[in-house]
Amino acid sequence: MNHPDTAWVLTSAALVLLMTPGLALFYGGMARAKSVLNMMMMSFAAIAIVTVLWVIYGYSITFGVSDNRLLGGFDNFGLHGVGGAGPLSFAAFQLMFAIITPALISGAIADRAKFLGWAAFVVAWTSLVYFPVANWVFDFGVNGDAGVGAGWIVNWGVQDFAGGTAVHVNAGAAALALALVLGKRIGWKRDPLRPHNLPLVLLGAALLWFGWFGFNAGSALAANGLAASAFMNTQAATAAAVIGWLTVEQLRDGRPTSLGAASGAVAGLVAITPACAFVSPLGALLLGVLAGALCALAVGLKWRLGFDDSLDVVGVHLVGGAFGSVALGFLSLDGGLFYGGDAVLLGKQTVAVLAVGAYSFVLTLGLGKAIDLVIGFRLEADDEVSGIDLAEHAESGYDLHLAGAGGRALAGTVGVGVPQDARHDGGARSDQRSIEHEGSRA
Amino acid sequence: MRMVTAVIKPHKLEEVREALQLFGATGMTVTEASGYGRQKGHTEVYRGAEYDVALVPKLRLELLVEDADASDVVDVLVKSAQTGKIGDGKVWVVPVDTVVRVRTGERDEAAL
């Protein structure tokens, strides 16, 4: 990899990393005030956990040299033998995809998943679902094993430029499974489970949009015309999707909403992900406006079908990712039906979506149930009602009232130890006691 | 002594406060409140899901006044808080047993 390409891929990697904190804000603002920290922590935990897995064995079993089309090899544990600008920048870039994919799933399980259960899930799901699927879709023979070691989906001629299947269909199908495993939140359909901070949602959507240029244009793995095409199409589709979503809202609800604008942008970004380097700019506009409208309608399905996909990971990522991937069968400049192609591409795109979706759904169902049985995944009802931030993290997101939460600082709290001088002076605790004594005397 | 309590539309606060000051009221306590009466709540829509928001934001004003002033204070409140539209709020008066000024310990009328 030459220096300009390396610079672009490393820059893109940083952009893609930024998407996960952006996602944390996007989801955090949509959660209720009592769950905002846990919602954001699920994304931050994914950054920490997946990075460690990636260095130890994730990269190797995804992209290491192998003689099969289902998984990478075992020679690159600890990133051993991965050196030089090309391989290392690629490893860094792909790591960020591995981080955001499990983080996306967290939107389906707002307010009610034990944090340790989530941590265990991220380890298991990334290892058993994401790494294999990323091999199928992204391993085009990275380490010179294109003959026999490339992933079966990319090798078969399926078009997925930046991960419509590997990231979005994958995360969306897992989200559906996990929403079913964990069940509905207490008060679902009765209490107003509405977003507590829409400015955070808009900020998060903006950061996702910004970072997505790294995700899509960076997937060219070079600073070239392909990257520029992916960049322009990403912008075109996203803008059109905002209009598509808002149009549905205007016609159906009578009001275009800020949440709709943010959601439409994400729906467009999702749909253009597989297609960004394979369509014309006009094709990107069409794909975007349809994806925005389709996802705006799809997020209503959970109310009819009765699953609590809290922040609409299914309606946006599964539906948007599947739509973008399948639409390539029509809109691809390279073999799409609208451009003189036959139905072969459409068939392959559909099979890839179904294969990834089914694999992810079934394994996630099993992993989720197993975690629930072994360590418990669903939060206790009392803790869910009083708020998961307090129950799982001993924190609250906001302190907005004059009286605060009441109470006072305790010297010698858990794990800190009583400071030396506080011990000698009697410390804050005994101080408090003496005030109580005075009170009782008076 | 009487306590006059008024629940008003939040945007009327400044008008009401100025009118009371002009009348000579020496102070009041304002609390953010929410509730509903004949004015129903409103509907909010998030991703197509409609939520009926039942409680409307209001302000609650509390004034401690001498018995003789209560009726006039009520008139001032009603006049300045009125828009004529549904949701203007309510004013009510209750007798007060004891009042103490915390700074000085003065009691009752002297503490008003």
Coordinates of C-alpha atoms in Angstrom, one line a residue:
Chain A
M1 CA 0.0 0.0 0.0
N2 CA 1.5 3.4 -1.0
H3 CA 1.6 6.3 1.4
P4 CA -1.5 8.2 0.2
D5 CA -3.6 5.1 0.4
T6 CA -2.2 4.3 3.8
A7 CA -3.1 7.8 5.0
W8 CA -6.6 7.5 3.7
V9 CA -7.2 4.1 5.2
L10 CA -5.9 5.1 8.6
T11 CA -7.9 8.3 8.5
S12 CA -11.0 6.2 7.6
A13 CA -10.3 3.8 10.5
A14 CA -10.4 6.8 12.9
L15 CA -13.6 8.0 11.3
V16 CA -15.2 4.6 11.7
L17 CA -14.2 4.4 15.3
L18 CA -15.9 7.7 15.9
M19 CA -19.2 6.2 14.7
T20 CA -19.5 4.0 17.8
P21 CA -19.4 6.9 20.3
G22 CA -21.8 8.6 17.8
L23 CA -24.0 5.6 18.0
A24 CA -23.8 5.8 21.8
L25 CA -25.2 9.4 21.6
F26 CA -27.8 8.4 19.0
Y27 CA -29.1 5.5 21.2
G28 CA -28.5 7.3 24.5
G29 CA -30.7 10.2 23.5
M30 CA -33.5 7.8 22.4
A31 CA -33.3 5.9 25.7
R32 CA -35.1 7.2 28.8
A33 CA -33.2 9.5 31.2
K34 CA -32.8 6.6 33.7
S35 CA -31.1 4.4 31.2
V36 CA -28.9 6.8 29.2
L37 CA -25.6 5.7 30.8
N38 CA -26.2 2.0 30.3
M39 CA -27.2 2.6 26.8
M40 CA -24.0 4.5 26.0
M41 CA -21.9 2.0 28.1
M42 CA -23.0 -0.9 25.8
S43 CA -21.3 0.9 22.9
F44 CA -18.2 1.8 24.9
A45 CA -17.9 -1.7 26.2
A46 CA -18.0 -3.0 22.6
I47 CA -15.0 -0.7 21.8
A48 CA -13.0 -2.1 24.7
I49 CA -13.9 -5.8 24.4
V50 CA -13.8 -6.2 20.6
T51 CA -10.4 -4.4 20.3
V52 CA -8.9 -6.9 22.8
L53 CA -10.5 -9.9 20.9
W54 CA -9.3 -8.5 17.6
V55 CA -5.7 -8.2 18.6
I56 CA -5.6 -11.6 20.3
Y57 CA -7.4 -13.8 17.7
G58 CA -10.1 -11.8 15.9
Y59 CA -8.1 -10.5 13.0
S60 CA -6.5 -14.0 12.5
I61 CA -9.7 -16.0 12.4
T62 CA -11.3 -13.4 10.1
F63 CA -8.5 -12.6 7.7
G64 CA -5.7 -15.0 8.4
V65 CA -4.6 -17.3 5.6
S66 CA -6.8 -20.4 5.4
D67 CA -7.8 -23.1 3.0
N68 CA -11.5 -22.7 3.4
R69 CA -14.2 -20.2 2.6
L70 CA -15.8 -20.0 6.0
L71 CA -13.1 -18.8 8.4
G72 CA -9.6 -17.3 8.5
G73 CA -6.6 -19.2 9.8
F74 CA -4.8 -19.3 13.1
D75 CA -1.4 -17.9 12.2
N76 CA -1.9 -14.3 13.1
F77 CA -2.8 -14.6 16.7
G78 CA -1.6 -11.5 18.6
L79 CA -1.4 -9.8 15.2
H80 CA 1.8 -11.9 14.7
G81 CA 3.2 -11.5 11.3
V82 CA 0.8 -8.6 10.5
G83 CA 3.3 -5.9 9.6
G84 CA 3.8 -3.0 7.2
A85 CA 1.5 -0.2 6.2
G86 CA -1.0 -2.3 4.1
P87 CA -1.8 -5.2 6.4
L88 CA -1.7 -3.1 9.6
S89 CA -3.9 -0.3 8.3
F90 CA -6.3 -2.9 7.0
A91 CA -6.4 -4.6 10.3
A92 CA -7.0 -1.3 12.1
F93 CA -9.7 -0.3 9.6
Q94 CA -11.5 -3.7 9.9
L95 CA -11.3 -3.6 13.7
M96 CA -13.6 -0.6 13.7
F97 CA -16.2 -2.5 11.7
A98 CA -16.0 -5.4 14.2
I99 CA -16.6 -2.9 17.0
I100 CA -19.7 -1.1 15.7
T101 CA -21.5 -4.2 14.6
P102 CA -22.2 -5.6 18.1
A103 CA -22.7 -2.1 19.4
L104 CA -25.6 -1.7 16.9
I105 CA -27.4 -4.6 18.4
S106 CA -27.6 -2.9 21.8
G107 CA -30.4 -0.6 20.6
A108 CA -32.8 -3.6 20.7
I109 CA -32.3 -4.3 24.4
A110 CA -32.6 -0.9 26.0
D111 CA -33.3 -0.6 29.7
R112 CA -33.2 -4.3 30.6
A113 CA -30.0 -6.2 29.9
K114 CA -27.5 -6.9 32.7
F115 CA -24.2 -5.3 31.9
L116 CA -22.2 -8.5 32.5
G117 CA -24.6 -10.4 30.3
W118 CA -24.0 -7.8 27.6
A119 CA -20.2 -8.1 28.0
A120 CA -20.4 -11.9 27.7
F121 CA -22.7 -11.5 24.7
V122 CA -20.3 -9.2 22.9
V123 CA -17.4 -11.7 23.4
A124 CA -19.5 -14.7 22.3
W125 CA -21.3 -13.0 19.4
T126 CA -18.3 -11.3 17.9
S127 CA -16.3 -14.5 18.1
L128 CA -19.0 -16.9 16.7
V129 CA -21.0 -14.7 14.5
Y130 CA -19.2 -11.5 13.4
F131 CA -15.7 -12.9 12.7
P132 CA -17.0 -15.8 10.5
V133 CA -19.5 -13.6 8.6
A134 CA -16.9 -10.9 8.1
N135 CA -14.7 -13.6 6.6
W136 CA -17.4 -14.5 4.2
V137 CA -18.1 -11.0 3.1
F138 CA -14.8 -9.0 3.5
D139 CA -12.0 -11.6 3.0
F140 CA -11.4 -11.2 -0.7
G141 CA -8.1 -12.9 -0.3
V142 CA -6.4 -10.2 1.8
N143 CA -3.4 -12.3 2.7
G144 CA -2.8 -13.7 -0.7
D145 CA -5.2 -16.7 -0.2
A146 CA -7.7 -15.6 -2.8
G147 CA -7.7 -19.0 -4.5
V148 CA -9.1 -21.1 -1.8
G149 CA -9.2 -18.9 1.3
A150 CA -11.5 -16.0 0.3
G151 CA -14.9 -15.8 2.0
W152 CA -17.7 -17.6 0.1
I153 CA -20.0 -14.6 -0.2
V154 CA -17.4 -12.3 -1.8
N155 CA -15.9 -15.1 -3.8
W156 CA -19.3 -16.0 -5.2
G157 CA -19.7 -12.5 -6.7
V158 CA -22.1 -11.0 -4.3
Q159 CA -21.7 -7.2 -4.2
D160 CA -21.3 -5.8 -0.7
F161 CA -18.9 -2.9 -0.8
A162 CA -18.8 -1.9 2.9
G163 CA -20.9 -4.3 4.8
G164 CA -24.7 -4.2 4.1
T165 CA -24.8 -7.9 4.9
A166 CA -21.8 -8.4 7.2
V167 CA -22.6 -5.4 9.4
H168 CA -26.3 -4.3 9.0
V169 CA -28.2 -7.4 8.1
N170 CA -26.0 -9.3 10.6
A171 CA -26.6 -6.8 13.5
G172 CA -30.3 -6.4 12.6
A173 CA -31.1 -10.1 12.6
A174 CA -29.2 -10.5 15.9
A175 CA -31.2 -7.5 17.3
L176 CA -34.4 -9.3 16.5
A177 CA -33.2 -12.5 18.2
L178 CA -32.0 -10.7 21.3
A179 CA -35.2 -8.7 21.6
L180 CA -37.1 -12.0 21.6
V181 CA -34.7 -13.6 24.2
L182 CA -34.9 -10.7 26.6
G183 CA -38.6 -10.0 26.1
K184 CA -40.5 -6.8 26.4
R185 CA -39.7 -4.0 28.8
I186 CA -42.1 -3.5 31.7
G187 CA -44.7 -1.0 30.6
W188 CA -44.3 -1.7 26.9
K189 CA -47.2 -0.3 24.9
R190 CA -48.5 1.3 28.2
D191 CA -45.9 3.7 29.4
P192 CA -44.5 6.5 27.1
L193 CA -41.1 5.0 26.2
R194 CA -40.1 8.1 24.4
P195 CA -36.7 9.7 23.7
H196 CA -35.3 11.8 26.6
N197 CA -32.9 14.0 24.6
L198 CA -33.5 14.5 20.9
P199 CA -30.5 17.0 20.5
L200 CA -28.3 14.1 21.6
V201 CA -29.9 11.9 19.0
L202 CA -29.3 14.5 16.3
L203 CA -25.7 14.9 17.4
G204 CA -25.2 11.2 17.3
A205 CA -26.7 10.9 13.9
A206 CA -24.5 13.7 12.6
L207 CA -21.4 11.9 14.0
L208 CA -22.5 8.6 12.4
W209 CA -23.0 10.4 9.1
F210 CA -19.5 12.0 9.3
G211 CA -17.9 8.7 10.3
W212 CA -19.7 6.8 7.6
F213 CA -17.6 8.5 4.9
G214 CA -14.7 6.5 6.4
F215 CA -16.8 3.4 6.5
N216 CA -17.9 3.5 2.9
A217 CA -15.3 5.5 1.0
G218 CA -12.5 4.0 3.2
S219 CA -13.7 0.5 2.0
A220 CA -12.1 1.3 -1.4
L221 CA -8.8 0.8 0.6
A222 CA -7.2 3.4 -1.6
A223 CA -7.4 7.2 -2.2
N224 CA -8.8 6.8 -5.7
G225 CA -11.9 7.3 -7.9
L226 CA -13.7 4.3 -6.3
A227 CA -13.4 6.0 -2.9
A228 CA -14.7 9.3 -4.4
S229 CA -17.6 7.5 -6.0
A230 CA -18.5 5.8 -2.7
F231 CA -18.2 9.2 -0.9
M232 CA -20.6 11.0 -3.3
N233 CA -23.1 8.2 -3.4
T234 CA -23.1 8.0 0.4
Q235 CA -24.0 11.6 0.7
A236 CA -26.6 11.5 -2.1
A237 CA -28.4 8.4 -0.7
T238 CA -28.4 9.8 2.9
A239 CA -29.9 13.1 1.9
A240 CA -32.6 11.5 -0.2
A241 CA -33.4 9.1 2.7
V242 CA -34.0 12.0 5.1
I243 CA -36.5 13.3 2.6
G244 CA -38.0 9.9 2.1
W245 CA -38.6 9.4 5.9
L246 CA -39.9 12.9 6.5
T247 CA -42.3 12.6 3.6
V248 CA -43.8 9.4 5.1
E249 CA -44.2 11.3 8.4
Q250 CA -45.7 14.3 6.8
L251 CA -48.3 12.2 5.0
R252 CA -49.0 9.8 7.8
D253 CA -48.7 11.8 11.0
G254 CA -49.0 15.4 9.7
R255 CA -45.7 16.5 11.1
P256 CA -42.1 15.9 10.0
T257 CA -40.0 15.2 13.2
S258 CA -36.4 15.7 14.1
L259 CA -36.2 12.1 15.2
G260 CA -37.5 11.2 11.7
A261 CA -34.7 13.3 10.1
A262 CA -32.0 11.6 12.2
S263 CA -33.5 8.1 11.6
G264 CA -33.9 8.8 7.9
A265 CA -30.2 9.7 7.6
V266 CA -29.2 6.5 9.3
A267 CA -31.5 4.4 7.2
G268 CA -30.0 6.0 4.0
L269 CA -26.5 5.4 5.3
V270 CA -27.3 1.7 6.0
A271 CA -28.9 1.1 2.6
I272 CA -26.1 2.7 0.6
T273 CA -23.4 0.8 2.5
P274 CA -23.4 -2.3 0.3
A275 CA -24.1 -0.3 -2.8
C276 CA -22.0 2.9 -2.5
A277 CA -19.4 2.0 -5.2
F278 CA -21.7 0.0 -7.5
V279 CA -24.4 2.6 -8.3
S280 CA -24.7 5.9 -10.2
P281 CA -25.4 9.1 -8.2
L282 CA -29.0 9.0 -9.5
G283 CA -29.2 5.4 -8.5
A284 CA -28.0 6.4 -5.0
L285 CA -30.7 9.1 -4.8
L286 CA -33.4 6.5 -5.7
L287 CA -32.0 3.9 -3.3
G288 CA -31.9 6.5 -0.6
V289 CA -35.4 7.9 -0.9
L290 CA -36.9 4.4 -1.1
A291 CA -34.8 3.2 1.9
G292 CA -35.9 6.2 4.0
A293 CA -39.6 5.7 3.2
L294 CA -39.4 1.9 3.7
C295 CA -37.7 2.1 7.1
A296 CA -40.1 4.8 8.3
L297 CA -42.9 2.3 7.6
A298 CA -40.9 -0.7 8.9
V299 CA -40.3 0.7 12.4
G300 CA -44.0 0.4 13.0
L301 CA -44.0 -3.4 12.6
K302 CA -42.8 -4.2 16.1
W303 CA -46.0 -2.8 17.6
R304 CA -48.0 -5.1 15.4
L305 CA -45.8 -8.2 15.7
G306 CA -45.2 -7.7 19.4
F307 CA -41.5 -7.6 19.9
D308 CA -39.7 -4.8 21.8
D309 CA -36.9 -3.8 19.5
S310 CA -36.6 -0.7 21.6
L311 CA -34.7 1.6 19.3
D312 CA -35.6 0.0 16.0
V313 CA -32.4 -1.8 15.1
V314 CA -34.6 -4.3 13.0
G315 CA -36.6 -1.6 11.3
V316 CA -33.5 0.4 10.3
H317 CA -30.6 -1.9 10.1
L318 CA -32.1 -5.3 9.1
V319 CA -34.7 -3.7 6.7
G320 CA -32.3 -1.0 5.4
G321 CA -29.4 -3.4 5.0
A322 CA -31.4 -6.1 3.3
F323 CA -33.1 -3.5 1.0
G324 CA -29.8 -1.9 0.0
S325 CA -28.2 -5.3 -0.7
V326 CA -31.1 -6.7 -2.7
A327 CA -31.7 -3.4 -4.6
L328 CA -28.2 -3.8 -6.1
G329 CA -29.8 -6.6 -8.1
F330 CA -31.6 -3.8 -10.0
L331 CA -29.4 -0.7 -9.5
S332 CA -25.9 -2.1 -9.8
L333 CA -24.0 -0.6 -12.8
D334 CA -22.2 -4.0 -12.9
G335 CA -24.9 -6.6 -13.6
G336 CA -28.0 -5.0 -12.2
L337 CA -31.4 -5.6 -14.0
F338 CA -31.8 -1.9 -14.8
Y339 CA -28.4 -1.9 -16.5
G340 CA -28.8 -4.8 -18.8
G341 CA -27.9 -7.5 -16.3
D342 CA -29.8 -10.8 -15.8
A343 CA -31.3 -12.0 -12.6
V344 CA -28.2 -13.8 -11.4
L345 CA -26.9 -10.9 -9.4
L346 CA -30.4 -10.3 -7.8
G347 CA -30.5 -14.0 -6.9
K348 CA -27.0 -13.9 -5.3
Q349 CA -27.7 -10.7 -3.4
T350 CA -30.9 -12.3 -2.0
V351 CA -29.2 -15.5 -1.0
A352 CA -26.4 -13.6 0.8
V353 CA -28.9 -11.5 2.8
L354 CA -30.9 -14.7 3.7
A355 CA -27.8 -16.6 4.6
V356 CA -26.3 -13.9 6.8
G357 CA -29.6 -13.1 8.4
A358 CA -30.5 -16.7 9.2
Y359 CA -27.0 -17.6 10.5
S360 CA -27.0 -14.5 12.7
F361 CA -30.6 -14.9 14.0
V362 CA -30.2 -18.6 14.9
L363 CA -26.8 -18.3 16.6
T364 CA -27.9 -15.2 18.5
L365 CA -31.0 -16.9 19.7
G366 CA -28.8 -19.7 21.1
L367 CA -26.2 -17.5 22.6
G368 CA -28.7 -15.2 24.2
K369 CA -30.6 -18.1 25.8
A370 CA -27.3 -19.7 27.0
I371 CA -26.2 -16.4 28.6
D372 CA -29.6 -16.0 30.2
L373 CA -29.4 -19.5 31.7
V374 CA -25.8 -19.4 32.9
I375 CA -25.3 -15.9 34.2
G376 CA -28.7 -14.2 33.7
F377 CA -29.3 -11.6 31.0
R378 CA -32.5 -9.9 31.9
L379 CA -32.4 -7.4 34.7
E380 CA -34.5 -7.9 37.9
A381 CA -37.9 -6.2 37.6
D382 CA -37.3 -3.8 40.5
D383 CA -34.0 -2.6 39.0
E384 CA -35.6 -2.1 35.6
V385 CA -38.3 0.1 37.1
S386 CA -36.1 2.2 39.2
G387 CA -33.5 2.5 36.4
I388 CA -30.7 0.4 35.0
D389 CA -28.1 3.2 35.4
L390 CA -28.4 3.1 39.1
A391 CA -28.8 -0.7 39.3
E392 CA -25.9 -1.7 37.1
H393 CA -23.5 1.2 37.3
A394 CA -24.3 3.1 40.5
E395 CA -24.6 6.3 38.6
S396 CA -27.2 8.6 37.2
G397 CA -26.9 10.5 34.0
Y398 CA -28.2 13.9 35.2
D399 CA -28.3 15.9 38.4
L400 CA -30.7 18.7 37.4
H401 CA -32.5 19.6 40.7
L402 CA -31.6 22.2 43.3
A403 CA -31.7 19.6 46.0
G404 CA -29.7 17.1 43.9
A405 CA -30.3 13.6 45.1
G406 CA -29.8 14.6 48.8
G407 CA -27.3 12.7 50.9
R408 CA -23.6 13.4 51.4
A409 CA -20.2 12.1 50.6
L410 CA -19.1 9.1 52.5
A411 CA -15.4 8.9 53.5
G412 CA -13.9 5.5 53.0
T413 CA -16.3 4.3 50.3
V414 CA -15.9 0.9 48.7
G415 CA -12.5 0.2 47.3
V416 CA -11.1 3.7 48.1
G417 CA -10.1 3.4 51.7
V418 CA -10.4 6.1 54.3
P419 CA -7.9 8.9 53.7
Q420 CA -5.3 9.2 56.5
D421 CA -6.3 12.6 57.8
A422 CA -10.0 11.7 57.7
R423 CA -9.3 8.7 59.9
H424 CA -7.5 10.9 62.5
D425 CA -10.0 13.7 62.5
G426 CA -12.9 11.3 62.8
G427 CA -13.8 11.7 59.1
A428 CA -17.0 12.7 57.5
R429 CA -19.0 9.8 58.8
S430 CA -18.4 10.6 62.5
D431 CA -19.1 14.2 61.6
Q432 CA -22.4 13.3 60.3
R433 CA -23.1 11.3 63.5
S434 CA -22.4 14.2 65.7
I435 CA -24.9 16.4 63.8
E436 CA -27.5 13.7 64.2
H437 CA -26.8 13.7 68.0
E438 CA -27.3 17.4 68.2
G439 CA -30.5 17.1 66.3
S440 CA -31.9 14.5 68.7
R441 CA -30.9 16.6 71.8
A442 CA -32.8 19.6 70.5
Chain B
M1 CA -53.5 35.2 57.6
R2 CA -54.3 33.5 54.3
M3 CA -52.4 31.6 51.7
V4 CA -53.3 32.4 48.1
T5 CA -52.4 29.6 45.7
A6 CA -52.6 30.1 42.0
V7 CA -51.9 27.7 39.2
I8 CA -51.2 29.6 36.0
K9 CA -49.9 29.3 32.5
P10 CA -46.1 29.5 32.6
H11 CA -45.8 32.3 30.1
K12 CA -48.1 34.6 32.2
L13 CA -45.6 34.6 35.1
E14 CA -44.0 38.0 34.4
E15 CA -47.3 39.8 33.9
V16 CA -48.7 38.3 37.1
R17 CA -45.6 39.1 39.0
E18 CA -45.5 42.8 37.9
A19 CA -49.2 43.2 38.7
L20 CA -48.7 41.7 42.2
Q21 CA -45.7 44.0 42.8
L22 CA -47.7 47.0 41.7
F23 CA -50.4 46.0 44.1
G24 CA -47.8 45.8 46.9
A25 CA -47.4 42.1 47.5
T26 CA -44.1 41.6 49.2
G27 CA -43.1 38.2 47.9
M28 CA -44.2 34.8 46.5
T29 CA -43.0 31.3 45.9
V30 CA -43.1 29.9 42.4
T31 CA -43.0 26.1 41.8
E32 CA -42.9 24.3 38.5
A33 CA -45.9 22.0 38.4
S34 CA -47.8 19.8 36.0
G35 CA -51.4 18.8 35.8
Y36 CA -54.6 18.9 33.9
G37 CA -58.2 20.1 34.2
R38 CA -60.5 20.9 31.4
Q39 CA -57.6 21.5 29.2
K40 CA -56.6 18.1 28.0
G41 CA -52.9 17.2 27.3
H42 CA -51.4 16.8 23.8
T43 CA -50.1 14.2 21.5
E44 CA -46.5 13.6 20.6
V45 CA -45.3 11.2 17.9
Y46 CA -41.9 9.4 17.9
R47 CA -41.2 7.3 14.8
G48 CA -44.9 7.0 14.2
A49 CA -45.7 5.9 17.7
E50 CA -48.2 8.3 19.3
Y51 CA -48.0 9.2 22.9
D52 CA -50.8 11.0 24.8
V53 CA -49.1 13.5 27.1
A54 CA -51.8 14.0 29.8
L55 CA -50.1 16.5 32.0
V56 CA -49.6 20.1 31.0
P57 CA -46.8 22.2 32.4
K58 CA -48.0 24.9 34.8
L59 CA -46.6 27.2 37.5
R60 CA -47.9 27.2 41.0
L61 CA -47.7 30.6 42.9
E62 CA -48.0 30.8 46.6
L63 CA -48.4 34.1 48.5
L64 CA -48.9 34.6 52.3
V65 CA -51.1 37.7 52.8
E66 CA -53.1 39.4 55.6
D67 CA -56.8 38.4 55.8
A68 CA -57.9 41.8 54.5
D69 CA -55.7 41.6 51.4
A70 CA -56.7 38.1 50.2
S71 CA -59.7 39.1 48.1
D72 CA -57.8 41.9 46.3
V73 CA -54.8 39.7 45.7
V74 CA -57.1 37.1 44.1
D75 CA -58.6 39.7 41.8
V76 CA -55.1 40.9 40.8
L77 CA -54.1 37.3 40.1
V78 CA -57.1 36.5 38.1
K79 CA -57.0 39.6 36.0
S80 CA -53.3 39.4 35.2
A81 CA -53.3 35.6 34.5
Q82 CA -56.4 35.6 32.3
T83 CA -56.2 34.9 28.6
G84 CA -59.8 33.7 28.2
K85 CA -58.6 30.4 26.6
I86 CA -59.0 27.0 28.2
G87 CA -56.1 26.1 30.6
D88 CA -55.8 29.5 32.3
G89 CA -55.6 27.8 35.7
K90 CA -57.2 28.3 39.2
V91 CA -56.8 30.4 42.3
W92 CA -57.8 29.4 45.8
V93 CA -57.4 30.7 49.3
V94 CA -56.9 28.8 52.6
P95 CA -56.5 30.1 56.2
V96 CA -53.0 29.9 57.7
D97 CA -52.2 29.1 61.3
T98 CA -48.6 30.3 61.9
V99 CA -46.0 32.1 59.9
V100 CA -42.4 32.6 61.0
R101 CA -39.6 34.6 59.3
V102 CA -36.6 32.3 59.4
R103 CA -34.0 35.1 59.6
T104 CA -35.4 37.0 62.6
G105 CA -37.9 34.6 64.2
E106 CA -40.7 37.1 63.9
R107 CA -44.1 35.6 63.9
D108 CA -47.4 35.8 62.1
E109 CA -48.4 39.3 60.7
A110 CA -44.9 40.7 61.5
A111 CA -43.5 37.9 59.4
L112 CA -45.5 38.6 56.3

